[in-house]
Amino acid sequence: MSDEGEGAILRLRVIPKASMDAVEGVETGADGLAHLKVRVRAVPDKGAANTAVLKLLAKSLSLPKSALELVSGQTSRAKVVRIAGLPSGEVRKRLGVVP
């Protein structure tokens, strides 16, 4: 997670076709970078999982879905999301994750 102007950038690792929608916490990937692990029930077909991820994050952050933008990873499990109007410290607090 990092700050970008008036918002934050969030790196995600998404697990589609999960048994439930959940934000699971921060993990370190094989590349050594930290990412937020997110599970969604939606299948990765025609953007359904991407939509579910943005909806889950918006709800978890108490923000409108329009405040979130999928920057990269449209067809990958590794995604980057831009969150407008919320610094990374507040994102961590609302998601309940340790810095």
Short mmCIF file of N, CA, C and O in Angstrom, two decimals:
data_model
loop_
_atom_site.label_atom_id
_atom_site.label_comp_id
_atom_site.label_asym_id
_atom_site.label_seq_id
_atom_site.Cartn_x
_atom_site.Cartn_y
_atom_site.Cartn_z
N MET A 1 0.84 -1.17 0.00
CA MET A 1 0.00 0.00 0.00
C MET A 1 0.89 1.24 0.00
O MET A 1 1.87 1.29 0.73
N SER A 2 0.53 2.19 -0.80
CA SER A 2 1.29 3.43 -0.83
C SER A 2 0.36 4.59 -1.14
O SER A 2 -0.73 4.40 -1.66
N ASP A 3 0.81 5.79 -0.77
CA ASP A 3 0.03 6.99 -1.05
C ASP A 3 0.31 7.47 -2.46
O ASP A 3 1.41 7.31 -2.98
N GLU A 4 -0.72 8.05 -3.06
CA GLU A 4 -0.59 8.65 -4.39
C GLU A 4 -1.49 9.87 -4.43
O GLU A 4 -2.71 9.72 -4.52
N GLY A 5 -0.90 11.03 -4.33
CA GLY A 5 -1.70 12.26 -4.35
C GLY A 5 -2.72 12.27 -3.22
O GLY A 5 -2.37 12.15 -2.07
N GLU A 6 -3.99 12.37 -3.56
CA GLU A 6 -5.07 12.41 -2.58
C GLU A 6 -5.62 11.03 -2.24
O GLU A 6 -6.64 10.92 -1.57
N GLY A 7 -4.96 9.99 -2.69
CA GLY A 7 -5.47 8.65 -2.46
C GLY A 7 -4.38 7.65 -2.18
O GLY A 7 -3.31 8.00 -1.70
N ALA A 8 -4.68 6.39 -2.46
CA ALA A 8 -3.75 5.31 -2.18
C ALA A 8 -3.73 4.31 -3.33
O ALA A 8 -4.70 4.20 -4.09
N ILE A 9 -2.64 3.58 -3.41
CA ILE A 9 -2.50 2.48 -4.36
C ILE A 9 -2.43 1.20 -3.54
O ILE A 9 -1.69 1.11 -2.56
N LEU A 10 -3.21 0.22 -3.94
CA LEU A 10 -3.32 -1.03 -3.21
C LEU A 10 -3.00 -2.19 -4.13
O LEU A 10 -3.61 -2.34 -5.19
N ARG A 11 -1.99 -3.01 -3.74
CA ARG A 11 -1.65 -4.21 -4.50
C ARG A 11 -2.45 -5.37 -3.95
O ARG A 11 -2.50 -5.56 -2.74
N LEU A 12 -3.06 -6.15 -4.83
CA LEU A 12 -3.92 -7.25 -4.42
C LEU A 12 -3.45 -8.58 -5.00
O LEU A 12 -2.87 -8.62 -6.07
N ARG A 13 -3.79 -9.64 -4.31
CA ARG A 13 -3.69 -11.01 -4.83
C ARG A 13 -5.11 -11.56 -4.67
O ARG A 13 -5.62 -11.69 -3.56
N VAL A 14 -5.77 -11.83 -5.79
CA VAL A 14 -7.17 -12.21 -5.80
C VAL A 14 -7.34 -13.71 -6.02
O VAL A 14 -6.70 -14.27 -6.92
N ILE A 15 -8.19 -14.33 -5.22
CA ILE A 15 -8.53 -15.73 -5.39
C ILE A 15 -10.00 -15.79 -5.80
O ILE A 15 -10.89 -15.54 -4.98
N PRO A 16 -10.27 -16.04 -7.09
CA PRO A 16 -11.66 -16.14 -7.55
C PRO A 16 -12.23 -17.52 -7.23
O PRO A 16 -11.51 -18.43 -6.83
N LYS A 17 -13.52 -17.68 -7.40
CA LYS A 17 -14.24 -18.94 -7.17
C LYS A 17 -14.04 -19.44 -5.74
O LYS A 17 -13.99 -20.65 -5.50
N ALA A 18 -13.95 -18.53 -4.78
CA ALA A 18 -13.78 -18.90 -3.37
C ALA A 18 -15.15 -19.22 -2.77
O ALA A 18 -16.19 -18.94 -3.36
N SER A 19 -15.13 -19.77 -1.57
CA SER A 19 -16.39 -20.12 -0.91
C SER A 19 -17.09 -18.91 -0.33
O SER A 19 -18.28 -18.96 -0.02
N MET A 20 -16.35 -17.81 -0.14
CA MET A 20 -16.94 -16.58 0.39
C MET A 20 -16.13 -15.37 -0.06
O MET A 20 -14.97 -15.51 -0.47
N ASP A 21 -16.74 -14.21 0.03
CA ASP A 21 -16.05 -12.96 -0.26
C ASP A 21 -15.38 -12.51 1.04
O ASP A 21 -16.03 -12.42 2.08
N ALA A 22 -14.07 -12.21 0.98
CA ALA A 22 -13.37 -11.80 2.19
C ALA A 22 -12.06 -11.10 1.86
O ALA A 22 -11.39 -11.43 0.89
N VAL A 23 -11.72 -10.12 2.71
CA VAL A 23 -10.40 -9.49 2.69
C VAL A 23 -9.63 -10.19 3.80
O VAL A 23 -10.01 -10.13 4.96
N GLU A 24 -8.55 -10.89 3.43
CA GLU A 24 -7.88 -11.77 4.38
C GLU A 24 -6.65 -11.20 5.07
O GLU A 24 -6.20 -11.77 6.04
N GLY A 25 -6.09 -10.14 4.58
CA GLY A 25 -4.91 -9.58 5.22
C GLY A 25 -3.74 -9.46 4.27
O GLY A 25 -3.82 -9.80 3.10
N VAL A 26 -2.63 -8.99 4.81
CA VAL A 26 -1.44 -8.71 4.02
C VAL A 26 -0.53 -9.93 3.99
O VAL A 26 -0.32 -10.58 5.02
N GLU A 27 0.00 -10.24 2.82
CA GLU A 27 0.97 -11.32 2.62
C GLU A 27 2.14 -10.78 1.81
O GLU A 27 2.00 -9.78 1.12
N THR A 28 3.26 -11.47 1.88
CA THR A 28 4.41 -11.13 1.05
C THR A 28 4.51 -12.17 -0.05
O THR A 28 4.53 -13.37 0.22
N GLY A 29 4.56 -11.70 -1.28
CA GLY A 29 4.61 -12.59 -2.43
C GLY A 29 6.02 -13.08 -2.72
O GLY A 29 6.99 -12.68 -2.06
N ALA A 30 6.14 -13.94 -3.71
CA ALA A 30 7.44 -14.48 -4.12
C ALA A 30 8.37 -13.37 -4.60
O ALA A 30 9.59 -13.51 -4.53
N ASP A 31 7.78 -12.27 -5.08
CA ASP A 31 8.59 -11.14 -5.55
C ASP A 31 9.08 -10.25 -4.41
O ASP A 31 9.77 -9.28 -4.63
N GLY A 32 8.69 -10.59 -3.16
CA GLY A 32 9.12 -9.82 -2.00
C GLY A 32 8.26 -8.62 -1.69
O GLY A 32 8.51 -7.92 -0.72
N LEU A 33 7.24 -8.37 -2.49
CA LEU A 33 6.36 -7.23 -2.28
C LEU A 33 5.11 -7.66 -1.51
O LEU A 33 4.59 -8.76 -1.72
N ALA A 34 4.63 -6.78 -0.66
CA ALA A 34 3.43 -7.05 0.13
C ALA A 34 2.19 -6.81 -0.73
O ALA A 34 2.16 -5.90 -1.56
N HIS A 35 1.18 -7.63 -0.51
CA HIS A 35 -0.10 -7.46 -1.20
C HIS A 35 -1.22 -7.88 -0.26
O HIS A 35 -1.01 -8.63 0.68
N LEU A 36 -2.40 -7.39 -0.53
CA LEU A 36 -3.58 -7.72 0.23
C LEU A 36 -4.26 -8.92 -0.42
O LEU A 36 -4.53 -8.90 -1.62
N LYS A 37 -4.51 -9.96 0.36
CA LYS A 37 -5.15 -11.16 -0.17
C LYS A 37 -6.67 -10.99 -0.08
O LYS A 37 -7.21 -10.70 0.98
N VAL A 38 -7.33 -11.17 -1.23
CA VAL A 38 -8.78 -10.98 -1.33
C VAL A 38 -9.39 -12.21 -1.99
O VAL A 38 -8.91 -12.67 -3.03
N ARG A 39 -10.46 -12.73 -1.40
CA ARG A 39 -11.20 -13.86 -1.98
C ARG A 39 -12.57 -13.37 -2.43
O ARG A 39 -13.21 -12.61 -1.71
N VAL A 40 -13.00 -13.82 -3.61
CA VAL A 40 -14.35 -13.51 -4.10
C VAL A 40 -14.99 -14.78 -4.66
O VAL A 40 -14.31 -15.66 -5.18
N ARG A 41 -16.30 -14.86 -4.53
CA ARG A 41 -17.04 -16.01 -5.05
C ARG A 41 -17.17 -15.98 -6.57
O ARG A 41 -17.37 -17.01 -7.20
N ALA A 42 -17.07 -14.82 -7.14
CA ALA A 42 -17.27 -14.67 -8.59
C ALA A 42 -16.20 -15.41 -9.38
O ALA A 42 -15.07 -15.59 -8.93
N VAL A 43 -16.60 -15.83 -10.58
CA VAL A 43 -15.67 -16.51 -11.48
C VAL A 43 -14.92 -15.47 -12.31
O VAL A 43 -15.43 -14.38 -12.56
N PRO A 44 -13.70 -15.80 -12.74
CA PRO A 44 -12.93 -14.84 -13.54
C PRO A 44 -13.36 -14.88 -15.00
O PRO A 44 -12.60 -15.28 -15.88
N ASP A 45 -14.59 -14.50 -15.27
CA ASP A 45 -15.13 -14.54 -16.62
C ASP A 45 -15.81 -13.22 -16.93
O ASP A 45 -16.68 -12.78 -16.17
N LYS A 46 -15.40 -12.59 -18.01
CA LYS A 46 -16.00 -11.33 -18.47
C LYS A 46 -15.98 -10.24 -17.40
O LYS A 46 -16.91 -9.45 -17.28
N GLY A 47 -14.92 -10.22 -16.58
CA GLY A 47 -14.76 -9.17 -15.57
C GLY A 47 -15.59 -9.34 -14.31
O GLY A 47 -15.60 -8.44 -13.46
N ALA A 48 -16.25 -10.47 -14.14
CA ALA A 48 -17.10 -10.67 -12.95
C ALA A 48 -16.29 -10.63 -11.66
O ALA A 48 -16.71 -10.03 -10.67
N ALA A 49 -15.13 -11.26 -11.65
CA ALA A 49 -14.30 -11.26 -10.44
C ALA A 49 -13.76 -9.85 -10.15
O ALA A 49 -13.72 -9.43 -8.99
N ASN A 50 -13.38 -9.11 -11.18
CA ASN A 50 -12.90 -7.74 -10.98
C ASN A 50 -14.00 -6.88 -10.37
O ASN A 50 -13.74 -6.10 -9.45
N THR A 51 -15.20 -7.01 -10.88
CA THR A 51 -16.34 -6.25 -10.35
C THR A 51 -16.58 -6.61 -8.90
O THR A 51 -16.81 -5.73 -8.05
N ALA A 52 -16.51 -7.90 -8.58
CA ALA A 52 -16.73 -8.36 -7.21
C ALA A 52 -15.65 -7.84 -6.27
O ALA A 52 -15.94 -7.47 -5.12
N VAL A 53 -14.40 -7.79 -6.74
CA VAL A 53 -13.30 -7.27 -5.92
C VAL A 53 -13.54 -5.80 -5.59
O VAL A 53 -13.42 -5.38 -4.44
N LEU A 54 -13.86 -5.01 -6.59
CA LEU A 54 -14.09 -3.57 -6.37
C LEU A 54 -15.28 -3.35 -5.44
O LEU A 54 -15.24 -2.48 -4.57
N LYS A 55 -16.32 -4.13 -5.61
CA LYS A 55 -17.51 -4.01 -4.76
C LYS A 55 -17.17 -4.36 -3.31
O LYS A 55 -17.55 -3.65 -2.38
N LEU A 56 -16.42 -5.44 -3.10
CA LEU A 56 -16.02 -5.85 -1.76
C LEU A 56 -15.13 -4.79 -1.10
O LEU A 56 -15.33 -4.45 0.07
N LEU A 57 -14.15 -4.28 -1.83
CA LEU A 57 -13.27 -3.26 -1.27
C LEU A 57 -14.03 -1.98 -0.95
O LEU A 57 -13.81 -1.38 0.10
N ALA A 58 -14.93 -1.57 -1.84
CA ALA A 58 -15.72 -0.36 -1.59
C ALA A 58 -16.54 -0.52 -0.31
O ALA A 58 -16.59 0.39 0.53
N LYS A 59 -17.16 -1.67 -0.14
CA LYS A 59 -17.96 -1.92 1.06
C LYS A 59 -17.06 -1.95 2.30
O LYS A 59 -17.39 -1.34 3.32
N SER A 60 -15.93 -2.62 2.22
CA SER A 60 -15.01 -2.72 3.35
C SER A 60 -14.43 -1.37 3.76
O SER A 60 -14.12 -1.14 4.93
N LEU A 61 -14.26 -0.49 2.78
CA LEU A 61 -13.68 0.83 3.03
C LEU A 61 -14.74 1.90 3.28
O LEU A 61 -14.40 3.06 3.52
N SER A 62 -16.01 1.55 3.18
CA SER A 62 -17.11 2.51 3.31
C SER A 62 -16.97 3.65 2.31
O SER A 62 -17.09 4.83 2.66
N LEU A 63 -16.70 3.29 1.07
CA LEU A 63 -16.56 4.25 -0.02
C LEU A 63 -17.49 3.85 -1.16
O LEU A 63 -17.84 2.68 -1.29
N PRO A 64 -17.86 4.83 -2.00
CA PRO A 64 -18.61 4.44 -3.20
C PRO A 64 -17.70 3.69 -4.16
O PRO A 64 -16.48 3.92 -4.18
N LYS A 65 -18.26 2.77 -4.92
CA LYS A 65 -17.47 1.97 -5.86
C LYS A 65 -16.74 2.87 -6.86
O LYS A 65 -15.66 2.54 -7.34
N SER A 66 -17.30 4.04 -7.13
CA SER A 66 -16.69 4.97 -8.09
C SER A 66 -15.36 5.54 -7.57
O SER A 66 -14.59 6.09 -8.35
N ALA A 67 -15.07 5.40 -6.28
CA ALA A 67 -13.81 5.89 -5.71
C ALA A 67 -12.66 4.92 -5.95
O ALA A 67 -11.51 5.24 -5.68
N LEU A 68 -12.97 3.73 -6.48
CA LEU A 68 -11.95 2.72 -6.74
C LEU A 68 -11.79 2.50 -8.23
O LEU A 68 -12.78 2.51 -8.98
N GLU A 69 -10.54 2.31 -8.64
CA GLU A 69 -10.25 2.08 -10.07
C GLU A 69 -9.24 0.95 -10.19
O GLU A 69 -8.20 0.96 -9.53
N LEU A 70 -9.55 -0.02 -11.01
CA LEU A 70 -8.61 -1.10 -11.30
C LEU A 70 -7.58 -0.57 -12.29
O LEU A 70 -7.90 -0.30 -13.44
N VAL A 71 -6.35 -0.41 -11.83
CA VAL A 71 -5.29 0.19 -12.63
C VAL A 71 -4.61 -0.86 -13.52
O VAL A 71 -4.32 -0.60 -14.68
N SER A 72 -4.35 -2.03 -12.95
CA SER A 72 -3.73 -3.10 -13.74
C SER A 72 -4.14 -4.46 -13.19
O SER A 72 -4.61 -4.57 -12.07
N GLY A 73 -3.96 -5.48 -14.03
CA GLY A 73 -4.27 -6.83 -13.63
C GLY A 73 -5.67 -7.28 -14.01
O GLY A 73 -6.24 -8.16 -13.37
N GLN A 74 -6.22 -6.72 -15.08
CA GLN A 74 -7.57 -7.07 -15.49
C GLN A 74 -7.75 -8.57 -15.70
O GLN A 74 -8.81 -9.10 -15.44
N THR A 75 -6.73 -9.26 -16.18
CA THR A 75 -6.83 -10.70 -16.45
C THR A 75 -5.87 -11.52 -15.59
O THR A 75 -5.60 -12.67 -15.89
N SER A 76 -5.39 -10.94 -14.51
CA SER A 76 -4.42 -11.61 -13.64
C SER A 76 -4.94 -11.66 -12.22
O SER A 76 -5.82 -10.89 -11.84
N ARG A 77 -4.40 -12.55 -11.43
CA ARG A 77 -4.75 -12.59 -10.00
C ARG A 77 -4.07 -11.46 -9.25
O ARG A 77 -4.53 -11.05 -8.19
N ALA A 78 -2.94 -10.97 -9.76
CA ALA A 78 -2.25 -9.83 -9.17
C ALA A 78 -2.85 -8.57 -9.76
O ALA A 78 -2.84 -8.38 -10.98
N LYS A 79 -3.39 -7.73 -8.91
CA LYS A 79 -4.07 -6.52 -9.36
C LYS A 79 -3.57 -5.30 -8.60
O LYS A 79 -3.07 -5.42 -7.48
N VAL A 80 -3.73 -4.14 -9.20
CA VAL A 80 -3.43 -2.88 -8.55
C VAL A 80 -4.68 -2.02 -8.63
O VAL A 80 -5.25 -1.84 -9.71
N VAL A 81 -5.09 -1.49 -7.47
CA VAL A 81 -6.30 -0.67 -7.38
C VAL A 81 -5.92 0.70 -6.84
O VAL A 81 -5.16 0.82 -5.87
N ARG A 82 -6.45 1.75 -7.47
CA ARG A 82 -6.27 3.12 -7.00
C ARG A 82 -7.52 3.50 -6.20
O ARG A 82 -8.64 3.29 -6.67
N ILE A 83 -7.29 4.04 -5.01
CA ILE A 83 -8.39 4.45 -4.14
C ILE A 83 -8.32 5.96 -4.00
O ILE A 83 -7.35 6.50 -3.47
N ALA A 84 -9.34 6.65 -4.47
CA ALA A 84 -9.36 8.11 -4.44
C ALA A 84 -9.89 8.63 -3.10
O ALA A 84 -10.84 8.08 -2.55
N GLY A 85 -9.24 9.67 -2.61
CA GLY A 85 -9.74 10.37 -1.44
C GLY A 85 -9.47 9.72 -0.10
O GLY A 85 -10.03 10.14 0.91
N LEU A 86 -8.59 8.73 -0.05
CA LEU A 86 -8.31 8.04 1.21
C LEU A 86 -6.82 7.68 1.25
O LEU A 86 -6.35 6.91 0.41
N PRO A 87 -6.05 8.24 2.21
CA PRO A 87 -4.63 7.90 2.29
C PRO A 87 -4.42 6.46 2.74
O PRO A 87 -5.31 5.85 3.33
N SER A 88 -3.23 5.92 2.48
CA SER A 88 -2.96 4.51 2.78
C SER A 88 -3.12 4.17 4.26
O SER A 88 -3.56 3.08 4.60
N GLY A 89 -2.79 5.08 5.14
CA GLY A 89 -2.96 4.84 6.57
C GLY A 89 -4.42 4.60 6.94
O GLY A 89 -4.73 3.71 7.74
N GLU A 90 -5.30 5.37 6.35
CA GLU A 90 -6.73 5.21 6.61
C GLU A 90 -7.25 3.93 5.96
O GLU A 90 -8.12 3.24 6.51
N VAL A 91 -6.71 3.57 4.80
CA VAL A 91 -7.10 2.31 4.14
C VAL A 91 -6.72 1.15 5.06
O VAL A 91 -7.55 0.26 5.29
N ARG A 92 -5.52 1.15 5.58
CA ARG A 92 -5.07 0.09 6.51
C ARG A 92 -6.01 0.01 7.71
O ARG A 92 -6.39 -1.09 8.13
N LYS A 93 -6.32 1.16 8.27
CA LYS A 93 -7.18 1.20 9.47
C LYS A 93 -8.56 0.62 9.15
O LYS A 93 -9.06 -0.21 9.91
N ARG A 94 -9.17 1.03 8.05
CA ARG A 94 -10.51 0.55 7.72
C ARG A 94 -10.55 -0.93 7.35
O ARG A 94 -11.54 -1.60 7.59
N LEU A 95 -9.44 -1.43 6.79
CA LEU A 95 -9.38 -2.85 6.44
C LEU A 95 -8.89 -3.70 7.61
O LEU A 95 -8.96 -4.92 7.55
N GLY A 96 -8.37 -3.03 8.65
CA GLY A 96 -7.89 -3.76 9.82
C GLY A 96 -6.62 -4.53 9.57
O GLY A 96 -6.43 -5.61 10.13
N VAL A 97 -5.74 -3.99 8.73
CA VAL A 97 -4.47 -4.66 8.44
C VAL A 97 -3.32 -3.89 9.05
O VAL A 97 -3.34 -2.68 9.17
N VAL A 98 -2.29 -4.62 9.42
CA VAL A 98 -1.09 -4.03 10.02
C VAL A 98 -0.22 -3.44 8.92
O VAL A 98 -0.09 -4.04 7.86
N PRO A 99 0.37 -2.27 9.15
CA PRO A 99 1.24 -1.65 8.14
C PRO A 99 2.40 -2.49 7.73
O PRO A 99 2.85 -3.33 8.41
#
